[in-house]
Amino acid sequence: ADTVKYQVYEPDWSRPQRLDYTVNLIRILARLMPEESQAGISTLPLGWPGHAFDYKKAAENLIRVAELLRVNELRTGKLIHLDIEPEPGCILGSSGDVVSFFKNYLLPGRVENDILRYIRVCHDVCHASVVFEGQQEAIANYVANGIRIGKVHVSSAIEAEIDSDGSREILEQLKSFQEDRYLHQTYLKQADGIMSYDDLPQAIDDVGTGREGTLRCHFHVPVFIEEFGHLRTTRQEIVDCLDSIYQMSDCRDFEVETYAWTVLPDELKADDLAGGIARELLWTRERLEKLAASEQPANEAVSLRT
């Protein structure tokens, strides 16, 4: 669609349509997977707030998925897990939100391993960065509460320092990222707290009134870029995340998730899309191989998907 925005979160996990769609994905993936393998399906963080969301119904639907995945593994030997992906502004926007949902809705009264083995988390580096949650902090929170990380989305956000005069040049460059298709949640960290905006145009209008602080925008930009013009990226957060994952988690499933190539400003668009994607994978692979070398034989390959 030309305009997606909030529609990307529909139907939410309280709706039977989301359950049915996910069950179909599981059936397809189970047929495609090699024997004795495992794979994860990332899914939205329950939905977008704004109505009387039924947490209990959402938990019931997710528990039904966990039961299906347990039976699937017993029958086929193939392990599939569903990975909830926290996202800025959503019902589950941080690791703390995820932990609370597991403790209050998913786990009570049930065999924990039957849930924790099949319902995991997808840690998106960009998403955690935008809400100013430290990578090590988020990963440690999951690990401490027994929630497994099913996969990592290697992704990078836009970052800028806004001073008291509104940083006119910065705001002008940010305007080039305004587009109609995707939602670009934006957060501004100030001395006294964090301001949040559903979309980039709202943030630009408000910041232009004289606010100051560190601005981060949920706009996935190529992971090999560190700075461009008056803006920079959260690329260092990727490095911090990968370091923490190798230290604290057994997750080794990494997806480079820059889906916004077609809506990037001209200055960042790749002349050759395949070449741009390849450059991202090579940048990521180089960092993963350095980490992997310290924990496994050099001839073992690091698996990457995009």
PDB file of C-alpha atoms in Angstrom:
ATOM      1  CA  ALA A   1       0.000   0.000   0.000  1.00  0.00           C
ATOM      2  CA  ASP A   2       1.125   3.577  -0.584  1.00  0.00           C
ATOM      3  CA  THR A   3       0.169   4.396   3.021  1.00  0.00           C
ATOM      4  CA  VAL A   4       0.563   1.808   5.765  1.00  0.00           C
ATOM      5  CA  LYS A   5       1.304   3.672   9.039  1.00  0.00           C
ATOM      6  CA  TYR A   6      -0.825   2.254  11.910  1.00  0.00           C
ATOM      7  CA  GLN A   7      -2.356  -0.457   9.732  1.00  0.00           C
ATOM      8  CA  VAL A   8       0.827  -2.496  10.071  1.00  0.00           C
ATOM      9  CA  TYR A   9      -0.285  -3.394  13.615  1.00  0.00           C
ATOM     10  CA  GLU A  10      -3.619  -4.852  12.510  1.00  0.00           C
ATOM     11  CA  PRO A  11      -5.018  -7.270  13.357  1.00  0.00           C
ATOM     12  CA  ASP A  12      -3.584  -7.248  16.881  1.00  0.00           C
ATOM     13  CA  TRP A  13      -2.991 -10.320  19.032  1.00  0.00           C
ATOM     14  CA  SER A  14      -6.397 -10.111  20.691  1.00  0.00           C
ATOM     15  CA  ARG A  15      -8.017 -10.878  17.300  1.00  0.00           C
ATOM     16  CA  PRO A  16      -8.570 -14.377  15.891  1.00  0.00           C
ATOM     17  CA  GLN A  17      -7.300 -13.211  12.497  1.00  0.00           C
ATOM     18  CA  ARG A  18      -3.797 -12.700  13.910  1.00  0.00           C
ATOM     19  CA  LEU A  19      -3.853 -16.184  15.411  1.00  0.00           C
ATOM     20  CA  ASP A  20      -5.057 -17.768  12.170  1.00  0.00           C
ATOM     21  CA  TYR A  21      -2.443 -15.917  10.099  1.00  0.00           C
ATOM     22  CA  THR A  22       0.373 -17.015  12.419  1.00  0.00           C
ATOM     23  CA  VAL A  23      -0.803 -20.639  12.442  1.00  0.00           C
ATOM     24  CA  ASN A  24      -0.647 -20.609   8.638  1.00  0.00           C
ATOM     25  CA  LEU A  25       2.900 -19.245   8.756  1.00  0.00           C
ATOM     26  CA  ILE A  26       3.898 -22.032  11.141  1.00  0.00           C
ATOM     27  CA  ARG A  27       2.456 -24.712   8.856  1.00  0.00           C
ATOM     28  CA  ILE A  28       4.309 -23.313   5.851  1.00  0.00           C
ATOM     29  CA  LEU A  29       7.603 -22.912   7.714  1.00  0.00           C
ATOM     30  CA  ALA A  30       7.417 -26.417   9.178  1.00  0.00           C
ATOM     31  CA  ARG A  31       7.211 -27.831   5.638  1.00  0.00           C
ATOM     32  CA  LEU A  32      10.141 -25.739   4.415  1.00  0.00           C
ATOM     33  CA  MET A  33      12.553 -26.390   7.295  1.00  0.00           C
ATOM     34  CA  PRO A  34      15.261 -29.053   7.101  1.00  0.00           C
ATOM     35  CA  GLU A  35      15.001 -31.991   9.486  1.00  0.00           C
ATOM     36  CA  GLU A  36      16.174 -31.427  13.080  1.00  0.00           C
ATOM     37  CA  SER A  37      16.418 -27.645  12.566  1.00  0.00           C
ATOM     38  CA  GLN A  38      14.958 -24.628  14.316  1.00  0.00           C
ATOM     39  CA  ALA A  39      13.624 -21.258  13.183  1.00  0.00           C
ATOM     40  CA  GLY A  40      11.779 -18.250  14.527  1.00  0.00           C
ATOM     41  CA  ILE A  41       8.872 -16.113  13.355  1.00  0.00           C
ATOM     42  CA  SER A  42       8.947 -12.525  14.590  1.00  0.00           C
ATOM     43  CA  THR A  43       5.618 -10.924  15.431  1.00  0.00           C
ATOM     44  CA  LEU A  44       4.226  -7.568  16.496  1.00  0.00           C
ATOM     45  CA  PRO A  45       4.318  -6.510  20.170  1.00  0.00           C
ATOM     46  CA  LEU A  46       0.625  -7.331  20.696  1.00  0.00           C
ATOM     47  CA  GLY A  47      -0.573  -4.227  18.846  1.00  0.00           C
ATOM     48  CA  TRP A  48      -0.839  -0.453  18.971  1.00  0.00           C
ATOM     49  CA  PRO A  49      -2.549   1.143  22.014  1.00  0.00           C
ATOM     50  CA  GLY A  50      -5.645   3.273  21.638  1.00  0.00           C
ATOM     51  CA  HIS A  51      -8.537   1.007  22.551  1.00  0.00           C
ATOM     52  CA  ALA A  52      -9.470  -1.276  25.433  1.00  0.00           C
ATOM     53  CA  PHE A  53      -6.932  -3.911  24.517  1.00  0.00           C
ATOM     54  CA  ASP A  54      -7.741  -7.387  25.837  1.00  0.00           C
ATOM     55  CA  TYR A  55      -4.458  -8.641  27.326  1.00  0.00           C
ATOM     56  CA  LYS A  56      -6.078 -11.867  28.530  1.00  0.00           C
ATOM     57  CA  LYS A  57      -7.358 -12.737  25.064  1.00  0.00           C
ATOM     58  CA  ALA A  58      -3.997 -11.925  23.517  1.00  0.00           C
ATOM     59  CA  ALA A  59      -2.285 -14.216  26.032  1.00  0.00           C
ATOM     60  CA  GLU A  60      -4.785 -16.996  25.297  1.00  0.00           C
ATOM     61  CA  ASN A  61      -4.038 -16.738  21.577  1.00  0.00           C
ATOM     62  CA  LEU A  62      -0.277 -16.833  22.166  1.00  0.00           C
ATOM     63  CA  ILE A  63      -0.634 -19.822  24.479  1.00  0.00           C
ATOM     64  CA  ARG A  64      -2.539 -21.642  21.736  1.00  0.00           C
ATOM     65  CA  VAL A  65       0.404 -20.950  19.426  1.00  0.00           C
ATOM     66  CA  ALA A  66       2.821 -22.322  22.028  1.00  0.00           C
ATOM     67  CA  GLU A  67       0.744 -25.499  22.310  1.00  0.00           C
ATOM     68  CA  LEU A  68       0.755 -25.920  18.537  1.00  0.00           C
ATOM     69  CA  LEU A  69       4.517 -25.426  18.396  1.00  0.00           C
ATOM     70  CA  ARG A  70       5.081 -27.987  21.160  1.00  0.00           C
ATOM     71  CA  VAL A  71       3.044 -30.590  19.284  1.00  0.00           C
ATOM     72  CA  ASN A  72       4.842 -29.708  16.053  1.00  0.00           C
ATOM     73  CA  GLU A  73       8.237 -30.307  17.654  1.00  0.00           C
ATOM     74  CA  LEU A  74       7.130 -33.630  19.152  1.00  0.00           C
ATOM     75  CA  ARG A  75       5.826 -34.830  15.789  1.00  0.00           C
ATOM     76  CA  THR A  76       8.533 -33.500  13.474  1.00  0.00           C
ATOM     77  CA  GLY A  77      11.613 -32.783  15.579  1.00  0.00           C
ATOM     78  CA  LYS A  78      11.602 -29.241  14.178  1.00  0.00           C
ATOM     79  CA  LEU A  79      11.683 -26.410  16.716  1.00  0.00           C
ATOM     80  CA  ILE A  80       9.791 -23.251  15.735  1.00  0.00           C
ATOM     81  CA  HIS A  81       9.479 -20.351  18.162  1.00  0.00           C
ATOM     82  CA  LEU A  82       7.361 -17.200  17.928  1.00  0.00           C
ATOM     83  CA  ASP A  83       9.394 -14.084  18.734  1.00  0.00           C
ATOM     84  CA  ILE A  84       7.570 -11.017  20.092  1.00  0.00           C
ATOM     85  CA  GLU A  85       9.269  -7.842  18.853  1.00  0.00           C
ATOM     86  CA  PRO A  86       9.018  -4.774  21.144  1.00  0.00           C
ATOM     87  CA  GLU A  87       8.612  -1.541  19.198  1.00  0.00           C
ATOM     88  CA  PRO A  88       8.418   2.148  20.160  1.00  0.00           C
ATOM     89  CA  GLY A  89       4.902   3.320  20.935  1.00  0.00           C
ATOM     90  CA  CYS A  90       3.387  -0.160  20.857  1.00  0.00           C
ATOM     91  CA  ILE A  91       1.696  -2.018  23.701  1.00  0.00           C
ATOM     92  CA  LEU A  92       5.031  -3.718  24.384  1.00  0.00           C
ATOM     93  CA  GLY A  93       7.634  -1.031  23.761  1.00  0.00           C
ATOM     94  CA  SER A  94      10.535  -2.154  25.954  1.00  0.00           C
ATOM     95  CA  SER A  95      12.025  -5.177  27.676  1.00  0.00           C
ATOM     96  CA  GLY A  96      10.242  -4.160  30.870  1.00  0.00           C
ATOM     97  CA  ASP A  97       6.890  -4.299  29.100  1.00  0.00           C
ATOM     98  CA  VAL A  98       7.684  -7.756  27.730  1.00  0.00           C
ATOM     99  CA  VAL A  99       8.756  -9.099  31.120  1.00  0.00           C
ATOM    100  CA  SER A 100       5.576  -7.761  32.749  1.00  0.00           C
ATOM    101  CA  PHE A 101       3.392  -9.383  30.077  1.00  0.00           C
ATOM    102  CA  PHE A 102       5.071 -12.752  30.531  1.00  0.00           C
ATOM    103  CA  LYS A 103       4.829 -12.593  34.325  1.00  0.00           C
ATOM    104  CA  ASN A 104       1.263 -11.301  34.514  1.00  0.00           C
ATOM    105  CA  TYR A 105      -0.420 -13.055  31.588  1.00  0.00           C
ATOM    106  CA  LEU A 106       1.578 -15.781  29.843  1.00  0.00           C
ATOM    107  CA  LEU A 107       3.222 -17.733  32.657  1.00  0.00           C
ATOM    108  CA  PRO A 108       0.871 -17.840  35.688  1.00  0.00           C
ATOM    109  CA  GLY A 109      -0.667 -21.284  36.196  1.00  0.00           C
ATOM    110  CA  ARG A 110       1.258 -22.911  33.360  1.00  0.00           C
ATOM    111  CA  VAL A 111       4.356 -25.039  32.887  1.00  0.00           C
ATOM    112  CA  GLU A 112       6.913 -22.306  32.255  1.00  0.00           C
ATOM    113  CA  ASN A 113       9.081 -24.293  29.870  1.00  0.00           C
ATOM    114  CA  ASP A 114       6.071 -24.987  27.623  1.00  0.00           C
ATOM    115  CA  ILE A 115       5.757 -21.220  27.156  1.00  0.00           C
ATOM    116  CA  LEU A 116       9.367 -20.033  27.331  1.00  0.00           C
ATOM    117  CA  ARG A 117      10.609 -22.590  24.804  1.00  0.00           C
ATOM    118  CA  TYR A 118       8.136 -21.532  22.127  1.00  0.00           C
ATOM    119  CA  ILE A 119       7.336 -17.872  22.878  1.00  0.00           C
ATOM    120  CA  ARG A 120      10.495 -15.785  22.815  1.00  0.00           C
ATOM    121  CA  VAL A 121      11.531 -12.241  21.976  1.00  0.00           C
ATOM    122  CA  CYS A 122      12.913 -10.663  18.821  1.00  0.00           C
ATOM    123  CA  HIS A 123      15.360  -7.965  19.891  1.00  0.00           C
ATOM    124  CA  ASP A 124      15.439  -5.140  17.347  1.00  0.00           C
ATOM    125  CA  VAL A 125      18.486  -2.931  17.896  1.00  0.00           C
ATOM    126  CA  CYS A 126      16.866   0.136  16.318  1.00  0.00           C
ATOM    127  CA  HIS A 127      13.705  -0.187  18.415  1.00  0.00           C
ATOM    128  CA  ALA A 128      15.574  -0.380  21.719  1.00  0.00           C
ATOM    129  CA  SER A 129      17.775   2.532  20.675  1.00  0.00           C
ATOM    130  CA  VAL A 130      14.826   4.785  19.814  1.00  0.00           C
ATOM    131  CA  VAL A 131      13.266   4.401  23.284  1.00  0.00           C
ATOM    132  CA  PHE A 132      16.733   4.945  24.822  1.00  0.00           C
ATOM    133  CA  GLU A 133      16.935   1.488  26.363  1.00  0.00           C
ATOM    134  CA  GLY A 134      20.533   0.302  26.578  1.00  0.00           C
ATOM    135  CA  GLN A 135      21.285  -2.846  24.607  1.00  0.00           C
ATOM    136  CA  GLN A 136      23.016  -4.578  27.509  1.00  0.00           C
ATOM    137  CA  GLU A 137      20.223  -3.496  29.858  1.00  0.00           C
ATOM    138  CA  ALA A 138      17.488  -4.955  27.650  1.00  0.00           C
ATOM    139  CA  ILE A 139      19.290  -8.236  26.965  1.00  0.00           C
ATOM    140  CA  ALA A 140      20.168  -8.682  30.647  1.00  0.00           C
ATOM    141  CA  ASN A 141      16.522  -8.100  31.579  1.00  0.00           C
ATOM    142  CA  TYR A 142      15.351 -10.891  29.296  1.00  0.00           C
ATOM    143  CA  VAL A 143      18.039 -13.292  30.466  1.00  0.00           C
ATOM    144  CA  ALA A 144      17.407 -12.575  34.150  1.00  0.00           C
ATOM    145  CA  ASN A 145      13.724 -13.392  33.715  1.00  0.00           C
ATOM    146  CA  GLY A 146      14.195 -16.571  31.702  1.00  0.00           C
ATOM    147  CA  ILE A 147      12.909 -15.093  28.428  1.00  0.00           C
ATOM    148  CA  ARG A 148      14.935 -16.379  25.511  1.00  0.00           C
ATOM    149  CA  ILE A 149      15.984 -14.185  22.598  1.00  0.00           C
ATOM    150  CA  GLY A 150      14.852 -15.992  19.475  1.00  0.00           C
ATOM    151  CA  LYS A 151      16.468 -13.643  16.989  1.00  0.00           C
ATOM    152  CA  VAL A 152      18.117 -10.245  16.681  1.00  0.00           C
ATOM    153  CA  HIS A 153      17.151  -7.651  14.112  1.00  0.00           C
ATOM    154  CA  VAL A 154      20.355  -5.830  13.197  1.00  0.00           C
ATOM    155  CA  SER A 155      19.088  -2.322  12.454  1.00  0.00           C
ATOM    156  CA  SER A 156      20.084   1.304  12.897  1.00  0.00           C
ATOM    157  CA  ALA A 157      18.113   4.471  13.713  1.00  0.00           C
ATOM    158  CA  ILE A 158      18.572   8.172  12.955  1.00  0.00           C
ATOM    159  CA  GLU A 159      20.066  10.284  15.741  1.00  0.00           C
ATOM    160  CA  ALA A 160      20.621  14.042  16.119  1.00  0.00           C
ATOM    161  CA  GLU A 161      21.549  16.541  18.807  1.00  0.00           C
ATOM    162  CA  ILE A 162      19.004  19.354  18.994  1.00  0.00           C
ATOM    163  CA  ASP A 163      20.018  22.615  20.670  1.00  0.00           C
ATOM    164  CA  SER A 164      17.798  25.361  22.086  1.00  0.00           C
ATOM    165  CA  ASP A 165      17.419  27.265  18.793  1.00  0.00           C
ATOM    166  CA  GLY A 166      15.847  24.237  17.113  1.00  0.00           C
ATOM    167  CA  SER A 167      18.903  23.391  14.989  1.00  0.00           C
ATOM    168  CA  ARG A 168      17.413  24.604  11.735  1.00  0.00           C
ATOM    169  CA  GLU A 169      19.817  22.689   9.479  1.00  0.00           C
ATOM    170  CA  ILE A 170      19.144  19.446  11.354  1.00  0.00           C
ATOM    171  CA  LEU A 171      15.396  19.898  11.149  1.00  0.00           C
ATOM    172  CA  GLU A 172      15.588  20.642   7.440  1.00  0.00           C
ATOM    173  CA  GLN A 173      17.521  17.427   6.844  1.00  0.00           C
ATOM    174  CA  LEU A 174      15.078  15.473   9.013  1.00  0.00           C
ATOM    175  CA  LYS A 175      12.234  16.707   6.811  1.00  0.00           C
ATOM    176  CA  SER A 176      13.736  14.750   3.925  1.00  0.00           C
ATOM    177  CA  PHE A 177      12.829  11.575   5.863  1.00  0.00           C
ATOM    178  CA  GLN A 178       9.138  12.452   6.077  1.00  0.00           C
ATOM    179  CA  GLU A 179       7.195  10.012   3.928  1.00  0.00           C
ATOM    180  CA  ASP A 180       3.698   8.589   3.733  1.00  0.00           C
ATOM    181  CA  ARG A 181       4.203   4.828   3.834  1.00  0.00           C
ATOM    182  CA  TYR A 182       5.682   3.880   7.206  1.00  0.00           C
ATOM    183  CA  LEU A 183       5.298   5.135  10.769  1.00  0.00           C
ATOM    184  CA  HIS A 184       8.508   6.664  12.135  1.00  0.00           C
ATOM    185  CA  GLN A 185       8.150   6.944  15.895  1.00  0.00           C
ATOM    186  CA  THR A 186      10.481   9.609  17.275  1.00  0.00           C
ATOM    187  CA  TYR A 187      11.776  10.154  20.819  1.00  0.00           C
ATOM    188  CA  LEU A 188      13.578  13.178  22.292  1.00  0.00           C
ATOM    189  CA  LYS A 189      15.664  12.631  25.417  1.00  0.00           C
ATOM    190  CA  GLN A 190      15.857  15.813  27.487  1.00  0.00           C
ATOM    191  CA  ALA A 191      17.468  16.600  30.811  1.00  0.00           C
ATOM    192  CA  ASP A 192      14.160  16.066  32.626  1.00  0.00           C
ATOM    193  CA  GLY A 193      12.721  13.116  30.702  1.00  0.00           C
ATOM    194  CA  ILE A 194      11.825  11.680  27.311  1.00  0.00           C
ATOM    195  CA  MET A 195       9.250  13.074  24.874  1.00  0.00           C
ATOM    196  CA  SER A 196       7.647  10.640  22.421  1.00  0.00           C
ATOM    197  CA  TYR A 197       5.885  11.244  19.115  1.00  0.00           C
ATOM    198  CA  ASP A 198       3.946   8.795  16.980  1.00  0.00           C
ATOM    199  CA  ASP A 199       5.540  10.046  13.775  1.00  0.00           C
ATOM    200  CA  LEU A 200       8.437  12.188  12.575  1.00  0.00           C
ATOM    201  CA  PRO A 201       6.411  15.224  11.353  1.00  0.00           C
ATOM    202  CA  GLN A 202       4.936  15.691  14.838  1.00  0.00           C
ATOM    203  CA  ALA A 203       8.413  15.640  16.353  1.00  0.00           C
ATOM    204  CA  ILE A 204       9.801  18.146  13.856  1.00  0.00           C
ATOM    205  CA  ASP A 205       6.955  20.567  14.541  1.00  0.00           C
ATOM    206  CA  ASP A 206       7.395  20.320  18.310  1.00  0.00           C
ATOM    207  CA  VAL A 207      11.185  20.384  18.377  1.00  0.00           C
ATOM    208  CA  GLY A 208      11.077  23.482  16.195  1.00  0.00           C
ATOM    209  CA  THR A 209       9.489  25.376  19.085  1.00  0.00           C
ATOM    210  CA  GLY A 210      12.810  25.418  20.932  1.00  0.00           C
ATOM    211  CA  ARG A 211      13.200  22.057  22.629  1.00  0.00           C
ATOM    212  CA  GLU A 212      16.634  20.540  22.995  1.00  0.00           C
ATOM    213  CA  GLY A 213      18.064  17.097  23.595  1.00  0.00           C
ATOM    214  CA  THR A 214      19.011  13.911  21.770  1.00  0.00           C
ATOM    215  CA  LEU A 215      16.529  12.906  19.066  1.00  0.00           C
ATOM    216  CA  ARG A 216      16.183   9.355  17.768  1.00  0.00           C
ATOM    217  CA  CYS A 217      13.838   8.320  14.977  1.00  0.00           C
ATOM    218  CA  HIS A 218      12.527   4.864  14.043  1.00  0.00           C
ATOM    219  CA  PHE A 219      13.702   4.992  10.466  1.00  0.00           C
ATOM    220  CA  HIS A 220      15.825   1.993   9.502  1.00  0.00           C
ATOM    221  CA  VAL A 221      18.881   3.313   7.696  1.00  0.00           C
ATOM    222  CA  PRO A 222      21.722   1.204   6.214  1.00  0.00           C
ATOM    223  CA  VAL A 223      23.708  -0.303   9.066  1.00  0.00           C
ATOM    224  CA  PHE A 224      27.136   0.601   7.685  1.00  0.00           C
ATOM    225  CA  ILE A 225      26.407   4.366   7.843  1.00  0.00           C
ATOM    226  CA  GLU A 226      27.686   6.272  10.883  1.00  0.00           C
ATOM    227  CA  GLU A 227      26.880   9.876   9.955  1.00  0.00           C
ATOM    228  CA  PHE A 228      25.607  11.872   6.997  1.00  0.00           C
ATOM    229  CA  GLY A 229      25.141  15.601   6.701  1.00  0.00           C
ATOM    230  CA  HIS A 230      23.953  17.040  10.025  1.00  0.00           C
ATOM    231  CA  LEU A 231      22.667  13.673  11.230  1.00  0.00           C
ATOM    232  CA  ARG A 232      24.243  10.510  12.579  1.00  0.00           C
ATOM    233  CA  THR A 233      23.013   6.988  13.256  1.00  0.00           C
ATOM    234  CA  THR A 234      22.886   4.603  16.212  1.00  0.00           C
ATOM    235  CA  ARG A 235      25.348   2.209  14.566  1.00  0.00           C
ATOM    236  CA  GLN A 236      27.351   1.870  17.786  1.00  0.00           C
ATOM    237  CA  GLU A 237      24.232   0.370  19.391  1.00  0.00           C
ATOM    238  CA  ILE A 238      24.547  -2.554  16.975  1.00  0.00           C
ATOM    239  CA  VAL A 239      28.103  -3.208  18.151  1.00  0.00           C
ATOM    240  CA  ASP A 240      26.976  -2.967  21.795  1.00  0.00           C
ATOM    241  CA  CYS A 241      24.104  -5.357  21.132  1.00  0.00           C
ATOM    242  CA  LEU A 242      26.213  -7.995  19.404  1.00  0.00           C
ATOM    243  CA  ASP A 243      28.800  -7.869  22.187  1.00  0.00           C
ATOM    244  CA  SER A 244      26.080  -8.343  24.803  1.00  0.00           C
ATOM    245  CA  ILE A 245      24.359 -11.138  22.880  1.00  0.00           C
ATOM    246  CA  TYR A 246      27.579 -13.143  22.650  1.00  0.00           C
ATOM    247  CA  GLN A 247      28.274 -12.606  26.347  1.00  0.00           C
ATOM    248  CA  MET A 248      24.812 -13.293  27.765  1.00  0.00           C
ATOM    249  CA  SER A 249      22.646 -15.209  25.285  1.00  0.00           C
ATOM    250  CA  ASP A 250      22.786 -18.342  23.148  1.00  0.00           C
ATOM    251  CA  CYS A 251      20.965 -16.584  20.290  1.00  0.00           C
ATOM    252  CA  ARG A 252      22.918 -16.726  17.034  1.00  0.00           C
ATOM    253  CA  ASP A 253      20.118 -15.845  14.613  1.00  0.00           C
ATOM    254  CA  PHE A 254      20.705 -12.407  13.097  1.00  0.00           C
ATOM    255  CA  GLU A 255      18.599 -10.652  10.466  1.00  0.00           C
ATOM    256  CA  VAL A 256      19.757  -7.426   8.871  1.00  0.00           C
ATOM    257  CA  GLU A 257      16.464  -5.558   8.705  1.00  0.00           C
ATOM    258  CA  THR A 258      16.724  -2.397   6.645  1.00  0.00           C
ATOM    259  CA  TYR A 259      13.354  -2.547   4.880  1.00  0.00           C
ATOM    260  CA  ALA A 260      13.199   1.185   4.083  1.00  0.00           C
ATOM    261  CA  TRP A 261      15.478   1.296   1.011  1.00  0.00           C
ATOM    262  CA  THR A 262      12.630   2.429  -1.256  1.00  0.00           C
ATOM    263  CA  VAL A 263      11.662   5.412   0.938  1.00  0.00           C
ATOM    264  CA  LEU A 264      15.138   6.661   1.850  1.00  0.00           C
ATOM    265  CA  PRO A 265      16.087  10.203   0.801  1.00  0.00           C
ATOM    266  CA  ASP A 266      18.064  10.340  -2.426  1.00  0.00           C
ATOM    267  CA  GLU A 267      21.329  10.932  -0.567  1.00  0.00           C
ATOM    268  CA  LEU A 268      21.119   7.472   1.051  1.00  0.00           C
ATOM    269  CA  LYS A 269      19.540   5.427  -1.725  1.00  0.00           C
ATOM    270  CA  ALA A 270      21.789   2.813  -3.256  1.00  0.00           C
ATOM    271  CA  ASP A 271      22.379   2.950  -7.004  1.00  0.00           C
ATOM    272  CA  ASP A 272      22.174  -0.830  -6.893  1.00  0.00           C
ATOM    273  CA  LEU A 273      19.782  -2.268  -4.308  1.00  0.00           C
ATOM    274  CA  ALA A 274      21.446  -5.681  -4.249  1.00  0.00           C
ATOM    275  CA  GLY A 275      24.820  -3.992  -3.777  1.00  0.00           C
ATOM    276  CA  GLY A 276      23.514  -1.949  -0.860  1.00  0.00           C
ATOM    277  CA  ILE A 277      22.090  -5.016   0.843  1.00  0.00           C
ATOM    278  CA  ALA A 278      25.306  -6.944   0.251  1.00  0.00           C
ATOM    279  CA  ARG A 279      27.326  -4.144   1.797  1.00  0.00           C
ATOM    280  CA  GLU A 280      25.126  -4.322   4.922  1.00  0.00           C
ATOM    281  CA  LEU A 281      25.569  -8.081   5.191  1.00  0.00           C
ATOM    282  CA  LEU A 282      29.334  -7.840   4.773  1.00  0.00           C
ATOM    283  CA  TRP A 283      29.580  -5.106   7.436  1.00  0.00           C
ATOM    284  CA  THR A 284      27.553  -7.231   9.856  1.00  0.00           C
ATOM    285  CA  ARG A 285      29.329 -10.470   9.012  1.00  0.00           C
ATOM    286  CA  GLU A 286      32.730  -8.922   9.727  1.00  0.00           C
ATOM    287  CA  ARG A 287      31.642  -8.004  13.256  1.00  0.00           C
ATOM    288  CA  LEU A 288      29.966 -11.317  13.927  1.00  0.00           C
ATOM    289  CA  GLU A 289      32.978 -13.312  12.791  1.00  0.00           C
ATOM    290  CA  LYS A 290      35.216 -11.423  15.216  1.00  0.00           C
ATOM    291  CA  LEU A 291      32.858 -12.312  18.048  1.00  0.00           C
ATOM    292  CA  ALA A 292      32.390 -15.890  16.897  1.00  0.00           C
ATOM    293  CA  ALA A 293      36.128 -16.470  16.695  1.00  0.00           C
ATOM    294  CA  SER A 294      36.363 -16.188  20.453  1.00  0.00           C
ATOM    295  CA  GLU A 295      33.747 -18.886  21.123  1.00  0.00           C
ATOM    296  CA  GLN A 296      33.871 -21.433  18.281  1.00  0.00           C
ATOM    297  CA  PRO A 297      36.307 -23.002  15.782  1.00  0.00           C
ATOM    298  CA  ALA A 298      37.308 -20.668  12.962  1.00  0.00           C
ATOM    299  CA  ASN A 299      35.888 -22.952  10.281  1.00  0.00           C
ATOM    300  CA  GLU A 300      32.305 -22.641  11.583  1.00  0.00           C
ATOM    301  CA  ALA A 301      30.235 -20.184   9.563  1.00  0.00           C
ATOM    302  CA  VAL A 302      28.069 -17.419  10.972  1.00  0.00           C
ATOM    303  CA  SER A 303      24.497 -17.616   9.666  1.00  0.00           C
ATOM    304  CA  LEU A 304      22.949 -14.422   8.294  1.00  0.00           C
ATOM    305  CA  ARG A 305      19.587 -13.737   6.710  1.00  0.00           C
ATOM    306  CA  THR A 306      18.024 -10.625   5.275  1.00  0.00           C
TER     307      THR A 306
END
